C-alpha cells in the first residue's frame, strides 16, 4: 500500500509535465514564428530606411552641386554686370550686418512691449480694484455715519425723555 501511494503523485506529475512540455513546445514554435516574422519586418524596414537614406544623400549631393554651380554663375554675373560692384557689395554687407543687429533688437522690442502691456493690464486691474475698494469704503463710512447719527438721535431722545 505504501509503495503505490507515492507512485501516483509521480505519475500525475509526469503526465502534467509532458502535457506542459508539449504546450511549451507549441508556444515556443509560435514565439519563434512570431519573432522571425518580426525580424523579417524589421529587416524590411531597415532596408527601406537605407534606400531612403541613399536617395536623400543623392538628392542632397545634386542640390549641393547645383548650389555651387549657381554661386559660380552669380559671381560671373556680378563681375560682368556693375562697375561699382565693390561699393554695392560693401553696402549689401553693411545692410546684412545692420539686419543682423536689428533682429535681436526687434525681438527685445517685442518682448518689452509684451511686458509693458502685461504691466499696464496689471496696473489697470489693480486700479479698478482700488476704485471698487474705495467705493466700498465710502459706502461703509456712509453707513457707519448713518448708524452713528441714528444712535445719537436715539440717545438724545432717551436723554430728553428721562
PDB file of C-alpha atoms in Angstrom:
ATOM      1  CA  UNK A   1       0.000   0.000   0.000  1.00  0.00           C
ATOM      2  CA  UNK A   2       2.714   2.415   0.874  1.00  0.00           C
ATOM      3  CA  UNK A   3       4.626   1.928  -2.388  1.00  0.00           C
ATOM      4  CA  UNK A   4       1.618   2.695  -4.649  1.00  0.00           C
ATOM      5  CA  UNK A   5       0.608   5.888  -2.911  1.00  0.00           C
ATOM      6  CA  UNK A   6       3.896   7.751  -3.608  1.00  0.00           C
ATOM      7  CA  UNK A   7       3.887   6.481  -7.219  1.00  0.00           C
ATOM      8  CA  UNK A   8       0.520   8.038  -8.092  1.00  0.00           C
ATOM      9  CA  UNK A   9       1.633  11.648  -7.499  1.00  0.00           C
ATOM     10  CA  UNK A  10       4.779  10.967  -9.525  1.00  0.00           C
ATOM     11  CA  UNK A  11       2.717   9.674 -12.435  1.00  0.00           C
ATOM     12  CA  UNK A  12       0.430  12.687 -12.228  1.00  0.00           C
ATOM     13  CA  UNK A  13       3.458  14.980 -12.203  1.00  0.00           C
ATOM     14  CA  UNK A  14       4.937  13.214 -15.230  1.00  0.00           C
ATOM     15  CA  UNK A  15       1.656  13.435 -17.148  1.00  0.00           C
ATOM     16  CA  UNK A  16       1.257  17.119 -16.342  1.00  0.00           C
ATOM     17  CA  UNK A  17       4.927  17.717 -17.161  1.00  0.00           C
ATOM     18  CA  UNK A  18       4.675  16.020 -20.558  1.00  0.00           C
ATOM     19  CA  UNK A  19       1.457  17.951 -21.316  1.00  0.00           C
ATOM     20  CA  UNK A  20       3.036  21.216 -20.271  1.00  0.00           C
ATOM     21  CA  UNK A  21       6.177  20.446 -22.267  1.00  0.00           C
ATOM     22  CA  UNK A  22       4.012  19.849 -25.355  1.00  0.00           C
ATOM     23  CA  UNK A  23       2.242  23.127 -24.742  1.00  0.00           C
ATOM     24  CA  UNK A  24       5.508  24.909 -24.167  1.00  0.00           C
ATOM     25  CA  UNK A  25       6.900  23.461 -27.410  1.00  0.00           C
ATOM     26  CA  UNK A  26       3.899  24.770 -29.310  1.00  0.00           C
ATOM     27  CA  UNK A  27       4.272  28.083 -27.513  1.00  0.00           C
ATOM     28  CA  UNK A  28       7.964  28.134 -28.366  1.00  0.00           C
ATOM     29  CA  UNK A  29       7.213  27.408 -32.030  1.00  0.00           C
ATOM     30  CA  UNK A  30       4.628  30.193 -32.089  1.00  0.00           C
ATOM     31  CA  UNK A  31       7.041  32.562 -30.368  1.00  0.00           C
ATOM     32  CA  UNK A  32       9.820  31.651 -32.799  1.00  0.00           C
ATOM     33  CA  UNK A  33       7.473  32.127 -35.733  1.00  0.00           C
ATOM     34  CA  UNK A  34       6.309  35.494 -34.424  1.00  0.00           C
ATOM     35  CA  UNK A  35       9.886  36.515 -33.682  1.00  0.00           C
ATOM     36  CA  UNK A  36      11.085  35.541 -37.137  1.00  0.00           C
ATOM     37  CA  UNK A  37       8.164  37.431 -38.721  1.00  0.00           C
ATOM     38  CA  UNK A  38       9.009  40.442 -36.576  1.00  0.00           C
ATOM     39  CA  UNK A  39      12.676  40.242 -37.529  1.00  0.00           C
ATOM     40  CA  UNK A  40      11.748  39.960 -41.200  1.00  0.00           C
ATOM     41  CA  UNK A  41       9.607  43.086 -40.920  1.00  0.00           C
ATOM     42  CA  UNK A  42      12.388  44.890 -39.057  1.00  0.00           C
ATOM     43  CA  UNK A  43      14.864  43.876 -41.767  1.00  0.00           C
ATOM     44  CA  UNK A  44      12.482  45.136 -44.445  1.00  0.00           C
ATOM     45  CA  UNK A  45      12.042  48.423 -42.588  1.00  0.00           C
ATOM     46  CA  UNK A  46      15.810  48.821 -42.220  1.00  0.00           C
ATOM     47  CA  UNK A  47      16.256  48.041 -45.915  1.00  0.00           C
ATOM     48  CA  UNK A  48      13.702  50.700 -46.840  1.00  0.00           C
ATOM     49  CA  UNK A  49      15.308  53.192 -44.455  1.00  0.00           C
ATOM     50  CA  UNK A  50      18.663  52.550 -46.101  1.00  0.00           C
ATOM     51  CA  UNK A  51      17.143  53.030 -49.561  1.00  0.00           C
ATOM     52  CA  UNK A  52      15.521  56.296 -48.494  1.00  0.00           C
ATOM     53  CA  UNK A  53      18.770  57.497 -46.918  1.00  0.00           C
ATOM     54  CA  UNK A  54      20.635  56.743 -50.122  1.00  0.00           C
ATOM     55  CA  UNK A  55      18.042  58.626 -52.186  1.00  0.00           C
ATOM     56  CA  UNK A  56      18.230  61.577 -49.811  1.00  0.00           C
ATOM     57  CA  UNK A  57      22.040  61.572 -49.977  1.00  0.00           C
ATOM     58  CA  UNK A  58      21.864  61.515 -53.762  1.00  0.00           C
ATOM     59  CA  UNK A  59      19.389  64.399 -53.807  1.00  0.00           C
ATOM     60  CA  UNK A  60      21.500  66.380 -51.332  1.00  0.00           C
ATOM     61  CA  UNK A  61      24.566  65.822 -53.491  1.00  0.00           C
ATOM     62  CA  UNK A  62      22.697  67.147 -56.519  1.00  0.00           C
ATOM     63  CA  UNK A  63      21.419  70.123 -54.553  1.00  0.00           C
ATOM     64  CA  UNK A  64      24.897  70.967 -53.263  1.00  0.00           C
ATOM     65  CA  UNK A  65      26.311  70.673 -56.763  1.00  0.00           C
ATOM     66  CA  UNK A  66      23.583  72.944 -58.146  1.00  0.00           C
ATOM     67  CA  UNK A  67      24.174  75.419 -55.324  1.00  0.00           C
ATOM     68  CA  UNK A  68      27.865  75.607 -56.156  1.00  0.00           C
ATOM     69  CA  UNK A  69      27.075  75.974 -59.846  1.00  0.00           C
ATOM     70  CA  UNK A  70      24.590  78.774 -59.156  1.00  0.00           C
ATOM     71  CA  UNK A  71      27.088  80.539 -56.888  1.00  0.00           C
ATOM     72  CA  UNK A  72      29.675  80.431 -59.669  1.00  0.00           C
ATOM     73  CA  UNK A  73      27.170  81.773 -62.179  1.00  0.00           C
ATOM     74  CA  UNK A  74      26.190  84.532 -59.763  1.00  0.00           C
ATOM     75  CA  UNK A  75      29.814  85.551 -59.291  1.00  0.00           C
ATOM     76  CA  UNK A  76      30.343  85.658 -63.026  1.00  0.00           C
ATOM     77  CA  UNK A  77      27.221  87.775 -63.498  1.00  0.00           C
ATOM     78  CA  UNK A  78      28.234  90.148 -60.734  1.00  0.00           C
ATOM     79  CA  UNK A  79      31.695  90.599 -62.171  1.00  0.00           C
ATOM     80  CA  UNK A  80      30.247  91.447 -65.574  1.00  0.00           C
ATOM     81  CA  UNK A  81      27.267  93.494 -64.526  1.00  0.00           C
ATOM     82  CA  UNK A  82      28.267  96.501 -62.491  1.00  0.00           C
ATOM     83  CA  UNK A  83      31.418  98.551 -62.457  1.00  0.00           C
ATOM     84  CA  UNK A  84      30.515  99.756 -58.960  1.00  0.00           C
ATOM     85  CA  UNK A  85      30.105  96.258 -57.643  1.00  0.00           C
ATOM     86  CA  UNK A  86      32.656  96.749 -54.852  1.00  0.00           C
ATOM     87  CA  UNK A  87      30.685  99.631 -53.426  1.00  0.00           C
ATOM     88  CA  UNK A  88      27.422  97.762 -53.948  1.00  0.00           C
ATOM     89  CA  UNK A  89      28.887  94.702 -52.290  1.00  0.00           C
ATOM     90  CA  UNK A  90      30.121  96.775 -49.361  1.00  0.00           C
ATOM     91  CA  UNK A  91      26.680  98.392 -48.944  1.00  0.00           C
ATOM     92  CA  UNK A  92      24.982  94.988 -49.109  1.00  0.00           C
ATOM     93  CA  UNK A  93      27.317  93.643 -46.453  1.00  0.00           C
ATOM     94  CA  UNK A  94      26.553  96.660 -44.266  1.00  0.00           C
ATOM     95  CA  UNK A  95      22.835  96.102 -44.804  1.00  0.00           C
ATOM     96  CA  UNK A  96      23.230  92.457 -43.821  1.00  0.00           C
ATOM     97  CA  UNK A  97      25.213  93.493 -40.761  1.00  0.00           C
ATOM     98  CA  UNK A  98      22.562  96.019 -39.722  1.00  0.00           C
ATOM     99  CA  UNK A  99      19.838  93.436 -40.323  1.00  0.00           C
ATOM    100  CA  UNK A 100      21.651  91.001 -38.036  1.00  0.00           C
ATOM    101  CA  UNK A 101      21.784  93.698 -35.373  1.00  0.00           C
ATOM    102  CA  UNK A 102      18.106  94.580 -35.901  1.00  0.00           C
ATOM    103  CA  UNK A 103      16.801  91.044 -35.389  1.00  0.00           C
ATOM    104  CA  UNK A 104      17.656  90.753 -31.683  1.00  0.00           C
ATOM    105  CA  UNK A 105      16.661  94.383 -31.149  1.00  0.00           C
ATOM    106  CA  UNK A 106      13.282  93.711 -32.733  1.00  0.00           C
ATOM    107  CA  UNK A 107      12.832  90.685 -30.519  1.00  0.00           C
ATOM    108  CA  UNK A 108      13.786  92.794 -27.489  1.00  0.00           C
ATOM    109  CA  UNK A 109      11.292  95.489 -28.505  1.00  0.00           C
ATOM    110  CA  UNK A 110       8.524  92.925 -28.868  1.00  0.00           C
ATOM    111  CA  UNK A 111       9.403  91.387 -25.514  1.00  0.00           C
ATOM    112  CA  UNK A 112       9.441  94.791 -23.820  1.00  0.00           C
ATOM    113  CA  UNK A 113       6.148  95.737 -25.480  1.00  0.00           C
ATOM    114  CA  UNK A 114       4.622  92.492 -24.237  1.00  0.00           C
ATOM    115  CA  UNK A 115       5.989  93.133 -20.733  1.00  0.00           C
ATOM    116  CA  UNK A 116       4.716  96.716 -20.874  1.00  0.00           C
ATOM    117  CA  UNK A 117       1.283  95.550 -21.979  1.00  0.00           C
ATOM    118  CA  UNK A 118       1.179  92.956 -19.186  1.00  0.00           C
ATOM    119  CA  UNK A 119       2.313  95.543 -16.626  1.00  0.00           C
ATOM    120  CA  UNK A 120      -0.264  98.044 -17.927  1.00  0.00           C
ATOM    121  CA  UNK A 121      -3.024  95.421 -17.744  1.00  0.00           C
ATOM    122  CA  UNK A 122      -1.977  94.545 -14.195  1.00  0.00           C
ATOM    123  CA  UNK A 123      -1.838  98.243 -13.286  1.00  0.00           C
ATOM    124  CA  UNK A 124      -5.311  98.863 -14.735  1.00  0.00           C
ATOM    125  CA  UNK A 125      -6.698  95.814 -12.976  1.00  0.00           C
ATOM    126  CA  UNK A 126      -5.263  96.918  -9.627  1.00  0.00           C
ATOM    127  CA  UNK A 127      -6.538 100.447 -10.259  1.00  0.00           C
ATOM    128  CA  UNK A 128     -10.061  99.080 -10.882  1.00  0.00           C
ATOM    129  CA  UNK A 129      -9.761  97.022  -7.728  1.00  0.00           C
ATOM    130  CA  UNK A 130      -8.684 100.136  -5.817  1.00  0.00           C
ATOM    131  CA  UNK A 131     -11.670 102.106  -7.167  1.00  0.00           C
ATOM    132  CA  UNK A 132     -14.013  99.298  -6.135  1.00  0.00           C
ATOM    133  CA  UNK A 133     -12.466  99.190  -2.670  1.00  0.00           C
ATOM    134  CA  UNK A 134     -12.700 102.987  -2.329  1.00  0.00           C
ATOM    135  CA  UNK A 135     -16.349 102.836  -3.363  1.00  0.00           C
ATOM    136  CA  UNK A 136     -16.960 100.097  -0.819  1.00  0.00           C
ATOM    137  CA  UNK A 137     -15.120 102.139   1.827  1.00  0.00           C
ATOM    138  CA  UNK A 138     -17.218 105.193   1.080  1.00  0.00           C
ATOM    139  CA  UNK A 139     -20.386 103.089   1.331  1.00  0.00           C
ATOM    140  CA  UNK A 140     -19.223 101.601   4.633  1.00  0.00           C
ATOM    141  CA  UNK A 141     -18.250 105.028   6.026  1.00  0.00           C
ATOM    142  CA  UNK A 142     -21.618 106.430   4.925  1.00  0.00           C
ATOM    143  CA  UNK A 143     -23.481 103.555   6.537  1.00  0.00           C
ATOM    144  CA  UNK A 144     -21.405 103.913   9.683  1.00  0.00           C
ATOM    145  CA  UNK A 145     -22.159 107.631   9.872  1.00  0.00           C
ATOM    146  CA  UNK A 146     -25.875 106.996   9.355  1.00  0.00           C
ATOM    147  CA  UNK A 147     -25.898 104.363  12.088  1.00  0.00           C
ATOM    148  CA  UNK A 148     -23.952 106.625  14.459  1.00  0.00           C
ATOM    149  CA  UNK A 149     -26.281 109.541  13.780  1.00  0.00           C
ATOM    150  CA  UNK A 150     -29.258 107.282  14.324  1.00  0.00           C
ATOM    151  CA  UNK A 151     -27.745 106.031  17.564  1.00  0.00           C
ATOM    152  CA  UNK A 152     -27.003 109.619  18.660  1.00  0.00           C
ATOM    153  CA  UNK A 153     -30.596 110.609  17.939  1.00  0.00           C
ATOM    154  CA  UNK A 154     -31.847 107.627  19.913  1.00  0.00           C
ATOM    155  CA  UNK A 155     -29.548 108.539  22.808  1.00  0.00           C
ATOM    156  CA  UNK A 156     -30.563 112.177  22.710  1.00  0.00           C
ATOM    157  CA  UNK A 157     -34.230 111.193  22.667  1.00  0.00           C
ATOM    158  CA  UNK A 158     -33.687 108.846  25.554  1.00  0.00           C
ATOM    159  CA  UNK A 159     -31.961 111.683  27.452  1.00  0.00           C
ATOM    160  CA  UNK A 160     -34.828 114.072  26.726  1.00  0.00           C
ATOM    161  CA  UNK A 161     -37.454 111.558  27.831  1.00  0.00           C
ATOM    162  CA  UNK A 162     -35.800 110.922  31.100  1.00  0.00           C
TER     163      UNK A 162
END
